[in-house]
Amino acid sequence: MARIALDTLGDDDRRRIDYLTAMRRLWSTEVFGRLRDEFDTLAAREGAPTTLEEAGELVERCPSYAWFGFLERGAQVLKWRVVNDVVARNWETLGEDLRPPHLARAELDPELELPGWYRDHDIHCQPGGVWGAAPSALVYEIGTQVLHIGRNRGLELHRRFTATFPGETYRRIVDMGSGFGKSTRPFKERYAEADVIGIEFSGPCVRLAATRADDDGLEITFRQGDAAATGLPDGTVDVVTGTMVLHEMPPDVLRATFAEAARILTPGGIVRFLEFSRTGDLFRDAVMEDHAWRQNEPFMPGLMEFDVVRELSAVGLAGARWVPFDERTGELLPEGFPERAEWHLPWAVLEAHKPALAASTTPPAPAEGAA
Amino acid sequence: MIDIDDVVEGSEPAFLGSATVDQLAAMVLTLGMELSVLAARVAELEGRDPATDSQSASSLLDRLFANLRPSSGHARPLVAERLDLAVRP
Ligand SMILES: C[S@@+](CC[C@H](N)C(=O)[O-])C[C@H]1O[C@@H](n2cnc3c(N)ncnc32)[C@H](O)[C@@H]1O
């Protein structure tokens, strides 16, 4: 198992990160719980909301909401400050993680022009984004280990998602928006014979992804490029996947990305993205809507409103649907999201397939829960 | 959908009534972080386990949260009163 940057930190930095993790845990349990109680009290008094807008108005009136919002944003901003400091102070050692890879490939494209919708805001409030400077990828890597309330330190979440794929073997798998390869490596681990390719806008992320894959002995190609224009030949890919990438795209880019997926897939090939969807719990969904704003995720609500059946069938992908995913167990939950007391990201898999015959809409074998 | 201009051009949002209150609260949380570093060092020096020490990050934050949260302080206390919301221990 590759070492991760977090392992190289000194004691005091580790304590700061412990503090941030504790802050996030309190926020997601106690503060969220109090907010839910207030919301329920108001709803019982004034009538339960029936639309997302009504729920949003009600949640705004809860006394703890300002505090909840402040803490969500504040923890995120403080996190990046701590992590930026850590990487800047340890750059001499950490910078070695961007060395040229041996086994994996990092295909950089210095000519690539990043679009304005990607450049113009600091996604997740990370100063300079995940692409702005050489250390950005390392800052991002450490940041993810704090963000998900301590449950996303290694590859566990991504491995659980990979375990839900229905095929025993695949020839080629493309991971769109591969970041530093956290979502890509589990595919090469499970499908060792497959040609696994990560497509990623950020050059620093492509380099770090190749190093991390190298450290794990995984031969993966990471290519700097656009998910909506991969440059791969028509009909040559069995699986198009992506984790937490679609919600970063505006609607026209989403359409172009699905059209690209349909183009490169072989007939019978599948599309499966791990993302976030509405849960049907109006309180939770209203809080999530504002989470997008608080975290500088301007396109997240757009993905949740995206008419996946209509949009994906328009580009030739059939059987589109959201399937809730329990990130703790790796279980797919076609019945819907279970009740949970704490705040959590509403993980869900967006799946579809390219029909084997032009007229067929029979889905491939349904994906069952992970082992 | 969120207007991207709000995200691109907007200043840091204020949650707690005004930007100044937010900045002060953020400073307190940052100070809390540095305090937790010092507390852990002291615990280690004195041979106590910093993870279970009463000064640990969680209990420090518990106290900070209890004192900072708006319903016990500055923002919209009237709503809390109207709702008769019991302050949780
Ligand atoms: C939240 S990160 C997730 C990274 C990785 N999939 C993971 O699970 O750790 C999203 C990544 O998608 C990349 N990205 C966003 N839009 C993209 C696009 N159109 N083409 C390529 N990469 C994109 C971003 O640069 C970022 O690294």
Short mmCIF file of C-alpha atoms and ligand atoms in Angstrom, two decimals:
data_model
loop_
_atom_site.label_atom_id
_atom_site.label_comp_id
_atom_site.label_asym_id
_atom_site.label_seq_id
_atom_site.Cartn_x
_atom_site.Cartn_y
_atom_site.Cartn_z
CA MET A 1 0.00 0.00 0.00
CA ALA A 2 1.37 3.37 -1.00
CA ARG A 3 2.23 5.79 1.69
CA ILE A 4 0.02 8.85 1.72
CA ALA A 5 1.11 12.39 2.39
CA LEU A 6 -0.81 12.38 5.67
CA ASP A 7 1.59 9.74 7.02
CA THR A 8 4.51 12.14 6.75
CA LEU A 9 3.07 14.85 8.98
CA GLY A 10 4.60 15.98 12.26
CA ASP A 11 2.81 15.63 15.60
CA ASP A 12 1.42 19.16 15.77
CA ASP A 13 0.01 19.04 12.26
CA ARG A 14 -1.61 15.74 13.10
CA ARG A 15 -3.17 17.36 16.18
CA ARG A 16 -4.54 20.20 14.06
CA ILE A 17 -6.07 17.68 11.72
CA ASP A 18 -7.51 15.78 14.70
CA TYR A 19 -9.13 19.01 15.80
CA LEU A 20 -10.62 19.63 12.36
CA THR A 21 -11.91 16.06 12.24
CA ALA A 22 -13.48 16.44 15.68
CA MET A 23 -15.06 19.72 14.58
CA ARG A 24 -16.53 18.09 11.53
CA ARG A 25 -17.84 15.17 13.58
CA LEU A 26 -19.60 17.43 16.08
CA TRP A 27 -21.06 19.46 13.25
CA SER A 28 -22.39 16.39 11.43
CA THR A 29 -23.89 14.78 14.55
CA GLU A 30 -24.83 17.21 17.29
CA VAL A 31 -25.32 20.42 15.36
CA PHE A 32 -27.13 18.62 12.54
CA GLY A 33 -29.28 16.75 15.08
CA ARG A 34 -30.28 19.97 16.78
CA LEU A 35 -31.14 21.51 13.43
CA ARG A 36 -33.32 18.52 12.56
CA ASP A 37 -35.17 18.84 15.89
CA GLU A 38 -35.81 22.53 15.27
CA PHE A 39 -37.01 21.82 11.75
CA ASP A 40 -39.40 19.11 12.99
CA THR A 41 -40.72 21.44 15.71
CA LEU A 42 -41.45 24.15 13.15
CA ALA A 43 -42.96 21.68 10.69
CA ALA A 44 -45.25 20.25 13.37
CA ARG A 45 -46.39 23.73 14.31
CA GLU A 46 -46.85 25.20 10.84
CA GLY A 47 -47.41 22.19 8.59
CA ALA A 48 -44.84 20.04 6.87
CA PRO A 49 -43.29 21.48 3.69
CA THR A 50 -44.23 19.79 0.44
CA THR A 51 -41.57 21.20 -1.88
CA LEU A 52 -37.83 21.70 -1.73
CA GLU A 53 -38.33 25.47 -1.77
CA GLU A 54 -40.71 25.33 1.21
CA ALA A 55 -38.29 23.10 3.09
CA GLY A 56 -35.49 25.55 2.27
CA GLU A 57 -37.52 28.44 3.69
CA LEU A 58 -38.31 26.49 6.84
CA VAL A 59 -34.74 25.40 7.44
CA GLU A 60 -33.57 29.01 7.05
CA ARG A 61 -35.79 29.92 9.99
CA CYS A 62 -34.31 27.33 12.34
CA PRO A 63 -32.25 29.09 15.04
CA SER A 64 -29.27 26.76 14.61
CA TYR A 65 -29.07 27.07 10.85
CA ALA A 66 -26.76 30.09 10.83
CA TRP A 67 -24.40 28.24 13.17
CA PHE A 68 -24.65 25.05 11.12
CA GLY A 69 -23.83 26.95 7.92
CA PHE A 70 -21.01 28.90 9.51
CA LEU A 71 -19.40 25.73 10.85
CA GLU A 72 -19.66 23.90 7.55
CA ARG A 73 -18.01 26.71 5.63
CA GLY A 74 -15.67 27.65 8.47
CA ALA A 75 -14.30 24.12 8.92
CA GLN A 76 -13.67 23.88 5.20
CA VAL A 77 -11.84 27.22 5.01
CA LEU A 78 -9.77 26.42 8.11
CA LYS A 79 -8.95 22.98 6.73
CA TRP A 80 -7.40 24.38 3.57
CA ARG A 81 -5.40 26.87 5.58
CA VAL A 82 -3.96 24.12 7.75
CA VAL A 83 -3.29 21.80 4.83
CA ASN A 84 -1.74 24.53 2.66
CA ASP A 85 0.62 25.36 5.53
CA VAL A 86 1.53 21.72 5.99
CA VAL A 87 2.34 21.21 2.32
CA ALA A 88 4.27 24.49 2.07
CA ARG A 89 6.38 23.61 5.14
CA ASN A 90 7.07 20.05 3.98
CA TRP A 91 7.38 20.77 0.29
CA GLU A 92 10.92 19.45 0.01
CA THR A 93 9.86 15.94 0.98
CA LEU A 94 6.27 15.99 -0.24
CA GLY A 95 7.27 17.42 -3.62
CA GLU A 96 9.10 14.16 -4.34
CA ASP A 97 5.68 12.57 -4.70
CA LEU A 98 5.42 14.30 -8.07
CA ARG A 99 8.46 12.44 -9.48
CA PRO A 100 8.10 10.87 -12.94
CA PRO A 101 6.42 7.45 -12.67
CA HIS A 102 7.89 4.13 -13.84
CA LEU A 103 5.02 1.69 -14.15
CA ALA A 104 2.03 3.97 -14.50
CA ARG A 105 1.89 6.61 -17.21
CA ALA A 106 1.30 10.34 -16.75
CA GLU A 107 0.38 11.83 -20.12
CA LEU A 108 0.48 15.59 -19.68
CA ASP A 109 -0.88 18.07 -22.19
CA PRO A 110 0.73 21.48 -21.67
CA GLU A 111 -1.44 22.88 -24.50
CA LEU A 112 -4.70 21.97 -22.78
CA GLU A 113 -6.82 25.05 -22.15
CA LEU A 114 -8.94 24.73 -19.06
CA PRO A 115 -12.45 26.12 -19.60
CA GLY A 116 -13.70 29.17 -17.70
CA TRP A 117 -16.43 27.24 -15.84
CA TYR A 118 -13.64 25.09 -14.35
CA ARG A 119 -11.07 27.82 -13.65
CA ASP A 120 -13.24 30.64 -12.38
CA HIS A 121 -14.22 29.35 -8.95
CA ASP A 122 -12.25 27.52 -6.29
CA ILE A 123 -14.11 24.25 -6.09
CA HIS A 124 -14.62 22.96 -2.52
CA CYS A 125 -13.17 26.35 -1.40
CA GLN A 126 -9.63 25.02 -2.07
CA PRO A 127 -7.59 28.16 -2.83
CA GLY A 128 -6.36 27.88 -6.42
CA GLY A 129 -8.42 24.74 -7.05
CA VAL A 130 -6.91 21.29 -7.58
CA TRP A 131 -4.92 22.46 -10.59
CA GLY A 132 -3.50 25.95 -9.84
CA ALA A 133 0.04 25.02 -8.76
CA ALA A 134 2.28 21.98 -8.38
CA PRO A 135 1.35 21.44 -4.69
CA SER A 136 -2.42 21.66 -5.41
CA ALA A 137 -2.76 17.91 -5.87
CA LEU A 138 -1.02 17.14 -2.57
CA VAL A 139 -3.10 19.74 -0.77
CA TYR A 140 -6.19 18.14 -2.28
CA GLU A 141 -5.05 14.64 -1.32
CA ILE A 142 -4.54 15.54 2.33
CA GLY A 143 -7.75 17.57 2.31
CA THR A 144 -9.86 14.56 1.26
CA GLN A 145 -8.55 12.66 4.25
CA VAL A 146 -10.09 15.23 6.57
CA LEU A 147 -13.24 16.05 4.63
CA HIS A 148 -15.21 12.85 4.85
CA ILE A 149 -15.31 12.67 8.61
CA GLY A 150 -12.45 10.27 8.88
CA ARG A 151 -14.03 7.60 6.68
CA ASN A 152 -12.24 8.38 3.48
CA ARG A 153 -8.61 8.17 4.46
CA GLY A 154 -7.59 5.33 2.18
CA LEU A 155 -9.29 3.74 -0.81
CA GLU A 156 -12.06 1.97 1.15
CA LEU A 157 -15.00 3.97 -0.17
CA HIS A 158 -13.78 3.71 -3.75
CA ARG A 159 -13.11 -0.01 -3.39
CA ARG A 160 -16.66 -0.52 -2.13
CA PHE A 161 -18.01 1.24 -5.21
CA THR A 162 -15.75 -0.78 -7.53
CA ALA A 163 -17.02 -3.99 -5.90
CA THR A 164 -20.57 -3.20 -7.12
CA PHE A 165 -19.61 -3.51 -10.79
CA PRO A 166 -21.41 -6.46 -12.39
CA GLY A 167 -18.69 -7.74 -14.77
CA GLU A 168 -16.10 -10.41 -13.99
CA THR A 169 -13.73 -8.99 -16.58
CA TYR A 170 -13.52 -5.86 -18.69
CA ARG A 171 -11.09 -4.97 -21.46
CA ARG A 172 -11.03 -1.21 -21.04
CA ILE A 173 -12.24 1.03 -18.23
CA VAL A 174 -12.22 4.82 -18.33
CA ASP A 175 -12.38 6.84 -15.09
CA MET A 176 -13.46 10.39 -15.86
CA GLY A 177 -12.19 13.12 -13.54
CA SER A 178 -9.71 10.72 -11.95
CA GLY A 179 -8.15 13.29 -9.58
CA PHE A 180 -5.08 11.81 -7.91
CA GLY A 181 -6.26 8.31 -8.83
CA LYS A 182 -8.18 7.33 -5.73
CA SER A 183 -11.15 6.25 -7.82
CA THR A 184 -8.97 4.69 -10.56
CA ARG A 185 -6.64 2.42 -8.57
CA PRO A 186 -9.41 0.14 -7.23
CA PHE A 187 -10.40 -0.70 -10.82
CA LYS A 188 -6.91 -1.87 -11.67
CA GLU A 189 -6.81 -3.80 -8.39
CA ARG A 190 -10.06 -5.62 -9.20
CA TYR A 191 -9.63 -5.89 -13.00
CA ALA A 192 -5.90 -6.49 -13.32
CA GLU A 193 -6.14 -7.50 -17.00
CA ALA A 194 -8.09 -4.40 -18.02
CA ASP A 195 -6.61 -1.35 -19.69
CA VAL A 196 -7.47 1.31 -17.10
CA ILE A 197 -7.36 4.97 -18.13
CA GLY A 198 -7.94 8.05 -15.98
CA ILE A 199 -8.89 11.32 -17.69
CA GLU A 200 -8.24 14.43 -15.64
CA PHE A 201 -8.08 18.19 -16.25
CA SER A 202 -5.47 18.94 -13.58
CA GLY A 203 -1.82 18.36 -14.49
CA PRO A 204 -0.62 18.17 -10.86
CA CYS A 205 -3.32 15.58 -10.14
CA VAL A 206 -2.28 13.50 -13.16
CA ARG A 207 1.32 13.44 -11.89
CA LEU A 208 0.38 12.54 -8.32
CA ALA A 209 -2.05 9.87 -9.56
CA ALA A 210 0.74 8.19 -11.53
CA THR A 211 3.09 8.24 -8.51
CA ARG A 212 0.47 6.72 -6.22
CA ALA A 213 -0.37 4.03 -8.80
CA ASP A 214 3.36 3.29 -9.16
CA ASP A 215 3.73 2.90 -5.41
CA ASP A 216 0.92 0.32 -5.50
CA GLY A 217 2.44 -1.48 -8.50
CA LEU A 218 -0.51 -0.60 -10.73
CA GLU A 219 -0.04 0.02 -14.44
CA ILE A 220 -2.59 2.73 -15.16
CA THR A 221 -2.57 5.50 -17.75
CA PHE A 222 -3.50 8.94 -16.44
CA ARG A 223 -4.13 11.39 -19.22
CA GLN A 224 -4.53 15.11 -18.82
CA GLY A 225 -7.64 15.93 -20.80
CA ASP A 226 -11.33 16.67 -20.91
CA ALA A 227 -13.92 14.05 -19.98
CA ALA A 228 -16.15 15.48 -22.70
CA ALA A 229 -13.44 14.98 -25.38
CA THR A 230 -11.27 12.01 -24.40
CA GLY A 231 -9.71 11.45 -27.82
CA LEU A 232 -10.36 7.69 -27.44
CA PRO A 233 -11.64 5.81 -30.51
CA ASP A 234 -15.37 5.03 -30.98
CA GLY A 235 -16.77 1.88 -29.40
CA THR A 236 -13.63 0.72 -27.57
CA VAL A 237 -14.54 1.03 -23.87
CA ASP A 238 -16.51 -1.46 -21.72
CA VAL A 239 -16.99 0.78 -18.70
CA VAL A 240 -17.18 4.54 -18.33
CA THR A 241 -17.06 5.52 -14.69
CA GLY A 242 -16.32 8.55 -12.53
CA THR A 243 -16.51 9.44 -8.86
CA MET A 244 -17.61 12.88 -7.66
CA VAL A 245 -16.97 14.45 -11.05
CA LEU A 246 -20.38 15.02 -12.68
CA HIS A 247 -21.52 17.43 -9.99
CA GLU A 248 -18.63 19.72 -10.89
CA MET A 249 -19.94 20.21 -14.45
CA PRO A 250 -22.48 22.70 -15.78
CA PRO A 251 -25.44 21.15 -17.68
CA ASP A 252 -24.06 21.60 -21.20
CA VAL A 253 -20.79 19.94 -20.19
CA LEU A 254 -22.77 17.11 -18.55
CA ARG A 255 -24.56 16.55 -21.84
CA ALA A 256 -21.30 16.56 -23.77
CA THR A 257 -19.73 14.14 -21.27
CA PHE A 258 -22.60 11.64 -21.59
CA ALA A 259 -22.45 11.97 -25.38
CA GLU A 260 -18.72 11.24 -25.20
CA ALA A 261 -19.38 8.22 -22.96
CA ALA A 262 -21.94 6.91 -25.46
CA ARG A 263 -19.48 7.40 -28.31
CA ILE A 264 -16.53 5.56 -26.76
CA LEU A 265 -18.57 2.70 -25.22
CA THR A 266 -18.84 -0.63 -26.98
CA PRO A 267 -22.44 -1.78 -27.57
CA GLY A 268 -23.49 -3.40 -24.28
CA GLY A 269 -20.99 -1.26 -22.37
CA ILE A 270 -22.00 0.41 -19.13
CA VAL A 271 -21.86 3.84 -17.54
CA ARG A 272 -21.67 4.02 -13.73
CA PHE A 273 -20.86 7.21 -11.85
CA LEU A 274 -20.68 7.52 -8.08
CA GLU A 275 -22.32 10.83 -7.24
CA PHE A 276 -24.87 12.54 -5.06
CA SER A 277 -28.62 12.63 -5.61
CA ARG A 278 -31.72 13.89 -3.90
CA THR A 279 -32.84 11.64 -1.05
CA GLY A 280 -36.56 12.44 -0.93
CA ASP A 281 -36.15 13.70 2.63
CA LEU A 282 -36.96 17.38 2.06
CA PHE A 283 -35.06 18.55 5.14
CA ARG A 284 -31.89 16.74 4.11
CA ASP A 285 -32.25 17.82 0.47
CA ALA A 286 -32.72 21.47 1.42
CA VAL A 287 -29.62 21.40 3.61
CA MET A 288 -27.70 19.70 0.76
CA GLU A 289 -28.83 22.39 -1.69
CA ASP A 290 -27.15 25.01 0.52
CA HIS A 291 -24.17 22.73 1.13
CA ALA A 292 -23.40 23.19 -2.58
CA TRP A 293 -23.32 26.95 -2.16
CA ARG A 294 -21.31 26.80 1.08
CA GLN A 295 -18.72 24.52 -0.51
CA ASN A 296 -18.39 26.43 -3.81
CA GLU A 297 -20.08 23.69 -5.81
CA PRO A 298 -22.20 25.84 -8.11
CA PHE A 299 -23.23 23.02 -10.44
CA MET A 300 -24.22 20.40 -7.88
CA PRO A 301 -27.93 21.35 -7.71
CA GLY A 302 -27.99 21.25 -11.53
CA LEU A 303 -26.91 17.59 -11.53
CA MET A 304 -29.61 16.77 -9.01
CA GLU A 305 -32.22 18.40 -11.22
CA PHE A 306 -30.84 16.86 -14.40
CA ASP A 307 -33.49 14.71 -16.10
CA VAL A 308 -31.22 11.67 -16.44
CA VAL A 309 -33.67 9.42 -18.28
CA ARG A 310 -34.43 11.98 -20.97
CA GLU A 311 -30.89 13.40 -21.25
CA LEU A 312 -29.09 10.07 -21.36
CA SER A 313 -31.51 8.48 -23.80
CA ALA A 314 -31.06 11.54 -26.02
CA VAL A 315 -27.40 10.53 -26.47
CA GLY A 316 -28.17 6.82 -26.89
CA LEU A 317 -27.81 5.53 -23.33
CA ALA A 318 -30.65 3.37 -21.99
CA GLY A 319 -31.93 2.38 -18.56
CA ALA A 320 -30.67 5.49 -16.80
CA ARG A 321 -31.44 5.57 -13.09
CA TRP A 322 -30.09 6.66 -9.73
CA VAL A 323 -29.41 3.94 -7.17
CA PRO A 324 -28.67 5.09 -3.60
CA PHE A 325 -25.37 3.77 -2.23
CA ASP A 326 -24.46 3.21 1.40
CA GLU A 327 -20.87 4.40 1.60
CA ARG A 328 -20.38 2.64 4.96
CA THR A 329 -21.17 -0.86 3.70
CA GLY A 330 -20.93 -0.60 -0.09
CA GLU A 331 -24.53 -1.72 -0.45
CA LEU A 332 -26.71 -0.54 -3.32
CA LEU A 333 -30.13 0.50 -2.04
CA PRO A 334 -32.65 0.49 -4.92
CA GLU A 335 -35.42 0.83 -2.30
CA GLY A 336 -34.18 4.26 -1.30
CA PHE A 337 -32.03 6.01 1.29
CA PRO A 338 -32.26 4.57 4.80
CA GLU A 339 -32.95 6.85 7.76
CA ARG A 340 -29.79 8.18 9.32
CA ALA A 341 -29.42 10.55 12.23
CA GLU A 342 -26.19 12.24 11.15
CA TRP A 343 -25.44 14.53 8.22
CA HIS A 344 -24.02 12.55 5.33
CA LEU A 345 -23.39 13.04 1.66
CA PRO A 346 -26.27 11.47 -0.31
CA TRP A 347 -24.16 8.97 -2.25
CA ALA A 348 -25.85 7.41 -5.26
CA VAL A 349 -24.82 5.60 -8.43
CA LEU A 350 -26.01 6.96 -11.75
CA GLU A 351 -26.11 4.01 -14.10
CA ALA A 352 -27.06 3.38 -17.72
CA HIS A 353 -25.90 1.25 -20.63
CA LYS A 354 -25.35 1.45 -24.33
CA PRO A 355 -27.82 -0.97 -25.92
CA ALA A 356 -26.18 -4.01 -27.51
CA LEU A 357 -28.45 -3.74 -30.56
CA ALA A 358 -29.80 -0.47 -31.84
CA ALA A 359 -33.42 -1.43 -31.00
CA SER A 360 -32.75 -3.16 -27.67
CA THR A 361 -33.32 -1.53 -24.32
CA THR A 362 -32.72 -4.66 -22.24
CA PRO A 363 -30.37 -3.74 -19.42
CA PRO A 364 -27.35 -5.90 -18.67
CA ALA A 365 -27.46 -8.03 -15.52
CA PRO A 366 -28.48 -5.73 -12.64
CA ALA A 367 -25.73 -4.69 -10.29
CA GLU A 368 -26.29 -6.23 -6.88
CA GLY A 369 -24.90 -5.07 -3.59
CA ALA A 370 -21.21 -5.30 -3.02
CA ALA A 371 -19.77 -8.42 -1.48
CA MET B 1 -29.56 26.45 -9.35
CA ILE B 2 -26.90 28.59 -7.73
CA ASP B 3 -25.82 31.58 -9.74
CA ILE B 4 -22.15 31.01 -10.55
CA ASP B 5 -21.49 34.75 -10.30
CA ASP B 6 -22.36 34.55 -6.62
CA VAL B 7 -19.64 31.96 -6.18
CA VAL B 8 -17.05 33.61 -8.38
CA GLU B 9 -17.43 37.22 -7.34
CA GLY B 10 -19.14 37.11 -3.97
CA SER B 11 -17.17 37.93 -0.86
CA GLU B 12 -16.92 35.39 1.94
CA PRO B 13 -20.52 34.81 3.04
CA ALA B 14 -21.62 35.98 6.48
CA PHE B 15 -23.68 33.49 8.45
CA LEU B 16 -23.83 34.79 11.99
CA GLY B 17 -25.43 38.16 11.40
CA SER B 18 -22.44 40.09 10.10
CA ALA B 19 -19.05 39.49 8.55
CA THR B 20 -17.38 40.77 11.72
CA VAL B 21 -19.13 38.23 13.93
CA ASP B 22 -18.14 35.49 11.49
CA GLN B 23 -14.53 36.63 11.55
CA LEU B 24 -14.46 36.70 15.32
CA ALA B 25 -16.03 33.25 15.57
CA ALA B 26 -13.52 31.94 13.01
CA MET B 27 -10.68 33.38 15.10
CA VAL B 28 -11.99 31.66 18.21
CA LEU B 29 -12.12 28.32 16.39
CA THR B 30 -8.58 28.86 15.07
CA LEU B 31 -7.37 29.72 18.56
CA GLY B 32 -9.14 26.59 19.79
CA MET B 33 -7.14 24.57 17.31
CA GLU B 34 -3.83 25.98 18.52
CA LEU B 35 -4.96 25.46 22.12
CA SER B 36 -5.69 21.83 21.37
CA VAL B 37 -2.14 21.46 20.02
CA LEU B 38 -0.71 22.94 23.22
CA ALA B 39 -3.03 20.87 25.42
CA ALA B 40 -1.94 17.69 23.65
CA ARG B 41 1.74 18.60 24.14
CA VAL B 42 1.21 19.27 27.84
CA ALA B 43 -0.73 16.02 28.26
CA GLU B 44 2.14 14.14 26.65
CA LEU B 45 4.75 15.84 28.82
CA GLU B 46 2.79 14.94 31.92
CA GLY B 47 2.47 11.35 30.78
CA ARG B 48 -1.29 11.47 30.22
CA ASP B 49 -2.86 10.01 27.10
CA PRO B 50 -3.80 12.99 24.93
CA ALA B 51 -6.52 10.99 23.20
CA THR B 52 -8.52 10.42 26.38
CA ASP B 53 -7.42 13.57 28.14
CA SER B 54 -10.21 15.94 29.12
CA GLN B 55 -8.42 18.65 27.14
CA SER B 56 -8.71 16.63 23.93
CA ALA B 57 -9.93 18.25 20.74
CA SER B 58 -13.50 16.96 21.09
CA SER B 59 -14.11 18.19 24.61
CA LEU B 60 -12.47 21.50 23.85
CA LEU B 61 -14.72 21.88 20.83
CA ASP B 62 -17.76 20.86 22.85
CA ARG B 63 -17.12 23.78 25.15
CA LEU B 64 -16.36 26.18 22.30
CA PHE B 65 -19.50 25.15 20.44
CA ALA B 66 -21.67 25.50 23.51
CA ASN B 67 -20.46 29.05 24.01
CA LEU B 68 -20.35 30.16 20.41
CA ARG B 69 -23.57 28.84 18.99
CA PRO B 70 -26.04 31.58 18.15
CA SER B 71 -29.00 30.41 20.22
CA SER B 72 -26.94 30.96 23.35
CA GLY B 73 -25.55 34.23 22.04
CA HIS B 74 -25.92 36.72 19.29
CA ALA B 75 -28.10 35.61 16.39
CA ARG B 76 -31.87 35.32 16.32
CA PRO B 77 -32.48 34.44 19.96
CA LEU B 78 -36.11 35.53 19.62
CA VAL B 79 -36.88 32.70 17.23
CA ALA B 80 -35.43 30.22 19.71
CA GLU B 81 -37.57 31.70 22.46
CA ARG B 82 -40.70 31.59 20.36
CA LEU B 83 -40.06 27.95 19.62
CA ASP B 84 -39.46 27.06 23.26
CA LEU B 85 -36.47 25.04 22.19
CA ALA B 86 -34.74 23.46 25.07
CA VAL B 87 -31.01 24.05 24.91
CA ARG B 88 -29.39 20.66 24.74
CA PRO B 89 -26.89 19.83 27.43
C1 LIG C 1 -13.95 15.79 -6.62
S1 LIG C 1 -12.65 15.31 -7.67
C2 LIG C 1 -12.77 13.53 -7.61
C3 LIG C 1 -11.49 12.84 -8.00
C4 LIG C 1 -11.53 11.33 -8.01
N1 LIG C 1 -12.51 10.83 -8.95
C5 LIG C 1 -11.80 10.80 -6.62
O1 LIG C 1 -12.86 10.18 -6.42
O2 LIG C 1 -10.97 10.96 -5.74
C6 LIG C 1 -13.19 15.71 -9.31
C7 LIG C 1 -12.08 15.75 -10.31
O3 LIG C 1 -12.63 15.88 -11.61
C8 LIG C 1 -11.82 16.74 -12.38
N2 LIG C 1 -12.67 17.24 -13.49
C9 LIG C 1 -13.78 17.99 -13.39
N3 LIG C 1 -14.33 18.17 -14.61
C10 LIG C 1 -13.54 17.53 -15.49
C11 LIG C 1 -13.58 17.34 -16.91
N4 LIG C 1 -14.56 17.87 -17.66
N5 LIG C 1 -12.61 16.61 -17.49
C12 LIG C 1 -11.61 16.07 -16.74
N6 LIG C 1 -11.52 16.21 -15.41
C13 LIG C 1 -12.48 16.93 -14.79
C14 LIG C 1 -11.33 17.76 -11.38
O4 LIG C 1 -10.14 18.36 -11.81
C15 LIG C 1 -11.12 16.89 -10.13
O5 LIG C 1 -9.82 16.38 -10.04
#
